[in-house]
């Protein structure tokens, strides 16, 4: 003689399957949102100007080389820009990972 319980095993399996699927979908959502956030943050610092293809003028850096007066101040400016970009990236890294705000 088999016993019958108030709820059969099929209902429990269905419930467990739904809970597991909700958990998997939650992890996928978190992963994709983190990936989107990382891509968005990196695109803020994308220095490649693809918009320059529209104009037929030559590059401005080449123009500066044509009028070289022997002064290499341009190299210092590039170095300063790299330091500022690195500081900005460090700020975003800290604020995204630790929830810190700028002071």
JSON list of C-alpha atoms in Angstrom, two decimals:
[
{"chain": "A", "resi": 1, "resn": "UNK", "atom": "CA", "xyz": [0.00, 0.00, 0.00]},
{"chain": "A", "resi": 2, "resn": "UNK", "atom": "CA", "xyz": [1.45, 3.32, -1.01]},
{"chain": "A", "resi": 3, "resn": "UNK", "atom": "CA", "xyz": [1.11, 6.38, 1.07]},
{"chain": "A", "resi": 4, "resn": "UNK", "atom": "CA", "xyz": [-0.05, 9.61, -0.43]},
{"chain": "A", "resi": 5, "resn": "UNK", "atom": "CA", "xyz": [1.21, 12.86, 0.91]},
{"chain": "A", "resi": 6, "resn": "UNK", "atom": "CA", "xyz": [-0.37, 16.28, 0.62]},
{"chain": "A", "resi": 7, "resn": "UNK", "atom": "CA", "xyz": [2.02, 17.22, -2.22]},
{"chain": "A", "resi": 8, "resn": "UNK", "atom": "CA", "xyz": [3.50, 14.89, -4.81]},
{"chain": "A", "resi": 9, "resn": "UNK", "atom": "CA", "xyz": [7.14, 14.71, -5.83]},
{"chain": "A", "resi": 10, "resn": "UNK", "atom": "CA", "xyz": [6.51, 16.21, -9.26]},
{"chain": "A", "resi": 11, "resn": "UNK", "atom": "CA", "xyz": [5.40, 19.50, -7.72]},
{"chain": "A", "resi": 12, "resn": "UNK", "atom": "CA", "xyz": [8.53, 19.64, -5.57]},
{"chain": "A", "resi": 13, "resn": "UNK", "atom": "CA", "xyz": [10.75, 18.94, -8.59]},
{"chain": "A", "resi": 14, "resn": "UNK", "atom": "CA", "xyz": [9.03, 21.70, -10.53]},
{"chain": "A", "resi": 15, "resn": "UNK", "atom": "CA", "xyz": [9.49, 24.13, -7.66]},
{"chain": "A", "resi": 16, "resn": "UNK", "atom": "CA", "xyz": [13.16, 23.25, -7.25]},
{"chain": "A", "resi": 17, "resn": "UNK", "atom": "CA", "xyz": [13.75, 23.59, -10.99]},
{"chain": "A", "resi": 18, "resn": "UNK", "atom": "CA", "xyz": [12.15, 27.03, -11.02]},
{"chain": "A", "resi": 19, "resn": "UNK", "atom": "CA", "xyz": [14.22, 28.22, -8.06]},
{"chain": "A", "resi": 20, "resn": "UNK", "atom": "CA", "xyz": [17.44, 26.96, -9.65]},
{"chain": "A", "resi": 21, "resn": "UNK", "atom": "CA", "xyz": [16.60, 28.61, -12.97]},
{"chain": "A", "resi": 22, "resn": "UNK", "atom": "CA", "xyz": [15.84, 31.91, -11.22]},
{"chain": "A", "resi": 23, "resn": "UNK", "atom": "CA", "xyz": [19.25, 31.71, -9.51]},
{"chain": "A", "resi": 24, "resn": "UNK", "atom": "CA", "xyz": [21.04, 30.98, -12.78]},
{"chain": "A", "resi": 25, "resn": "UNK", "atom": "CA", "xyz": [19.25, 33.84, -14.52]},
{"chain": "A", "resi": 26, "resn": "UNK", "atom": "CA", "xyz": [20.15, 36.13, -11.62]},
{"chain": "A", "resi": 27, "resn": "UNK", "atom": "CA", "xyz": [23.85, 35.29, -11.95]},
{"chain": "A", "resi": 28, "resn": "UNK", "atom": "CA", "xyz": [23.72, 35.77, -15.73]},
{"chain": "A", "resi": 29, "resn": "UNK", "atom": "CA", "xyz": [22.06, 39.16, -15.23]},
{"chain": "A", "resi": 30, "resn": "UNK", "atom": "CA", "xyz": [24.73, 40.25, -12.73]},
{"chain": "A", "resi": 31, "resn": "UNK", "atom": "CA", "xyz": [27.54, 39.10, -15.02]},
{"chain": "A", "resi": 32, "resn": "UNK", "atom": "CA", "xyz": [26.10, 40.89, -18.04]},
{"chain": "A", "resi": 33, "resn": "UNK", "atom": "CA", "xyz": [25.45, 44.09, -16.10]},
{"chain": "A", "resi": 34, "resn": "UNK", "atom": "CA", "xyz": [29.05, 44.09, -14.78]},
{"chain": "A", "resi": 35, "resn": "UNK", "atom": "CA", "xyz": [30.32, 43.47, -18.30]},
{"chain": "A", "resi": 36, "resn": "UNK", "atom": "CA", "xyz": [28.22, 46.33, -19.63]},
{"chain": "A", "resi": 37, "resn": "UNK", "atom": "CA", "xyz": [29.47, 48.63, -16.87]},
{"chain": "A", "resi": 38, "resn": "UNK", "atom": "CA", "xyz": [33.09, 47.73, -17.67]},
{"chain": "A", "resi": 39, "resn": "UNK", "atom": "CA", "xyz": [32.59, 48.36, -21.39]},
{"chain": "A", "resi": 40, "resn": "UNK", "atom": "CA", "xyz": [30.88, 51.67, -20.71]},
{"chain": "A", "resi": 41, "resn": "UNK", "atom": "CA", "xyz": [33.68, 52.78, -18.39]},
{"chain": "A", "resi": 42, "resn": "UNK", "atom": "CA", "xyz": [36.34, 51.84, -20.92]},
{"chain": "A", "resi": 43, "resn": "UNK", "atom": "CA", "xyz": [34.54, 53.62, -23.73]},
{"chain": "A", "resi": 44, "resn": "UNK", "atom": "CA", "xyz": [34.74, 56.86, -21.75]},
{"chain": "A", "resi": 45, "resn": "UNK", "atom": "CA", "xyz": [38.52, 56.74, -22.17]},
{"chain": "A", "resi": 46, "resn": "UNK", "atom": "CA", "xyz": [38.62, 55.66, -25.80]},
{"chain": "A", "resi": 47, "resn": "UNK", "atom": "CA", "xyz": [41.05, 58.08, -27.43]},
{"chain": "A", "resi": 48, "resn": "UNK", "atom": "CA", "xyz": [40.67, 56.67, -30.93]},
{"chain": "A", "resi": 49, "resn": "UNK", "atom": "CA", "xyz": [38.91, 59.34, -32.93]},
{"chain": "A", "resi": 50, "resn": "UNK", "atom": "CA", "xyz": [37.25, 57.41, -35.73]},
{"chain": "A", "resi": 51, "resn": "UNK", "atom": "CA", "xyz": [35.31, 60.55, -36.64]},
{"chain": "A", "resi": 52, "resn": "UNK", "atom": "CA", "xyz": [38.43, 61.96, -38.33]},
{"chain": "A", "resi": 53, "resn": "UNK", "atom": "CA", "xyz": [37.73, 59.79, -41.38]},
{"chain": "A", "resi": 54, "resn": "UNK", "atom": "CA", "xyz": [35.11, 62.29, -42.53]},
{"chain": "A", "resi": 55, "resn": "UNK", "atom": "CA", "xyz": [37.50, 65.17, -43.10]},
{"chain": "A", "resi": 56, "resn": "UNK", "atom": "CA", "xyz": [40.15, 65.01, -45.80]},
{"chain": "A", "resi": 57, "resn": "UNK", "atom": "CA", "xyz": [42.68, 67.12, -43.91]},
{"chain": "A", "resi": 58, "resn": "UNK", "atom": "CA", "xyz": [45.98, 65.72, -42.76]},
{"chain": "A", "resi": 59, "resn": "UNK", "atom": "CA", "xyz": [46.69, 64.89, -39.14]},
{"chain": "A", "resi": 60, "resn": "UNK", "atom": "CA", "xyz": [47.42, 67.82, -36.82]},
{"chain": "A", "resi": 61, "resn": "UNK", "atom": "CA", "xyz": [50.46, 66.06, -35.35]},
{"chain": "A", "resi": 62, "resn": "UNK", "atom": "CA", "xyz": [52.03, 65.93, -38.81]},
{"chain": "A", "resi": 63, "resn": "UNK", "atom": "CA", "xyz": [51.34, 69.64, -39.16]},
{"chain": "A", "resi": 64, "resn": "UNK", "atom": "CA", "xyz": [53.19, 70.34, -35.91]},
{"chain": "A", "resi": 65, "resn": "UNK", "atom": "CA", "xyz": [56.20, 68.35, -37.14]},
{"chain": "A", "resi": 66, "resn": "UNK", "atom": "CA", "xyz": [56.39, 70.53, -40.26]},
{"chain": "A", "resi": 67, "resn": "UNK", "atom": "CA", "xyz": [57.03, 73.57, -38.06]},
{"chain": "A", "resi": 68, "resn": "UNK", "atom": "CA", "xyz": [59.44, 71.95, -35.63]},
{"chain": "A", "resi": 69, "resn": "UNK", "atom": "CA", "xyz": [61.45, 74.57, -33.79]},
{"chain": "A", "resi": 70, "resn": "UNK", "atom": "CA", "xyz": [63.57, 72.06, -31.88]},
{"chain": "A", "resi": 71, "resn": "UNK", "atom": "CA", "xyz": [61.44, 72.29, -28.74]},
{"chain": "A", "resi": 72, "resn": "UNK", "atom": "CA", "xyz": [60.19, 68.93, -27.47]},
{"chain": "A", "resi": 73, "resn": "UNK", "atom": "CA", "xyz": [57.45, 70.21, -25.15]},
{"chain": "A", "resi": 74, "resn": "UNK", "atom": "CA", "xyz": [54.90, 68.02, -26.92]},
{"chain": "A", "resi": 75, "resn": "UNK", "atom": "CA", "xyz": [56.39, 64.91, -25.31]},
{"chain": "A", "resi": 76, "resn": "UNK", "atom": "CA", "xyz": [55.84, 66.37, -21.83]},
{"chain": "A", "resi": 77, "resn": "UNK", "atom": "CA", "xyz": [52.21, 67.14, -22.63]},
{"chain": "A", "resi": 78, "resn": "UNK", "atom": "CA", "xyz": [51.61, 63.57, -23.76]},
{"chain": "A", "resi": 79, "resn": "UNK", "atom": "CA", "xyz": [53.15, 62.27, -20.54]},
{"chain": "A", "resi": 80, "resn": "UNK", "atom": "CA", "xyz": [50.94, 64.54, -18.42]},
{"chain": "A", "resi": 81, "resn": "UNK", "atom": "CA", "xyz": [47.84, 63.37, -20.32]},
{"chain": "A", "resi": 82, "resn": "UNK", "atom": "CA", "xyz": [48.77, 59.75, -19.64]},
{"chain": "A", "resi": 83, "resn": "UNK", "atom": "CA", "xyz": [49.15, 60.47, -15.91]},
{"chain": "A", "resi": 84, "resn": "UNK", "atom": "CA", "xyz": [45.77, 62.23, -15.78]},
{"chain": "A", "resi": 85, "resn": "UNK", "atom": "CA", "xyz": [44.11, 59.35, -17.62]},
{"chain": "A", "resi": 86, "resn": "UNK", "atom": "CA", "xyz": [45.68, 56.85, -15.23]},
{"chain": "A", "resi": 87, "resn": "UNK", "atom": "CA", "xyz": [44.45, 58.87, -12.23]},
{"chain": "A", "resi": 88, "resn": "UNK", "atom": "CA", "xyz": [40.95, 58.96, -13.72]},
{"chain": "A", "resi": 89, "resn": "UNK", "atom": "CA", "xyz": [40.98, 55.21, -14.28]},
{"chain": "A", "resi": 90, "resn": "UNK", "atom": "CA", "xyz": [42.18, 54.63, -10.71]},
{"chain": "A", "resi": 91, "resn": "UNK", "atom": "CA", "xyz": [39.35, 56.82, -9.40]},
{"chain": "A", "resi": 92, "resn": "UNK", "atom": "CA", "xyz": [36.73, 54.90, -11.40]},
{"chain": "A", "resi": 93, "resn": "UNK", "atom": "CA", "xyz": [38.21, 51.58, -10.33]},
{"chain": "A", "resi": 94, "resn": "UNK", "atom": "CA", "xyz": [38.02, 52.54, -6.67]},
{"chain": "A", "resi": 95, "resn": "UNK", "atom": "CA", "xyz": [34.55, 54.06, -6.89]},
{"chain": "A", "resi": 96, "resn": "UNK", "atom": "CA", "xyz": [33.09, 51.12, -8.79]},
{"chain": "A", "resi": 97, "resn": "UNK", "atom": "CA", "xyz": [34.65, 48.47, -6.58]},
{"chain": "A", "resi": 98, "resn": "UNK", "atom": "CA", "xyz": [34.33, 50.10, -3.19]},
{"chain": "A", "resi": 99, "resn": "UNK", "atom": "CA", "xyz": [31.47, 52.53, -3.58]},
{"chain": "A", "resi": 100, "resn": "UNK", "atom": "CA", "xyz": [33.66, 55.49, -2.68]},
{"chain": "A", "resi": 101, "resn": "UNK", "atom": "CA", "xyz": [32.78, 58.97, -3.86]},
{"chain": "A", "resi": 102, "resn": "UNK", "atom": "CA", "xyz": [35.18, 61.72, -4.81]},
{"chain": "A", "resi": 103, "resn": "UNK", "atom": "CA", "xyz": [36.16, 64.04, -2.01]}
]
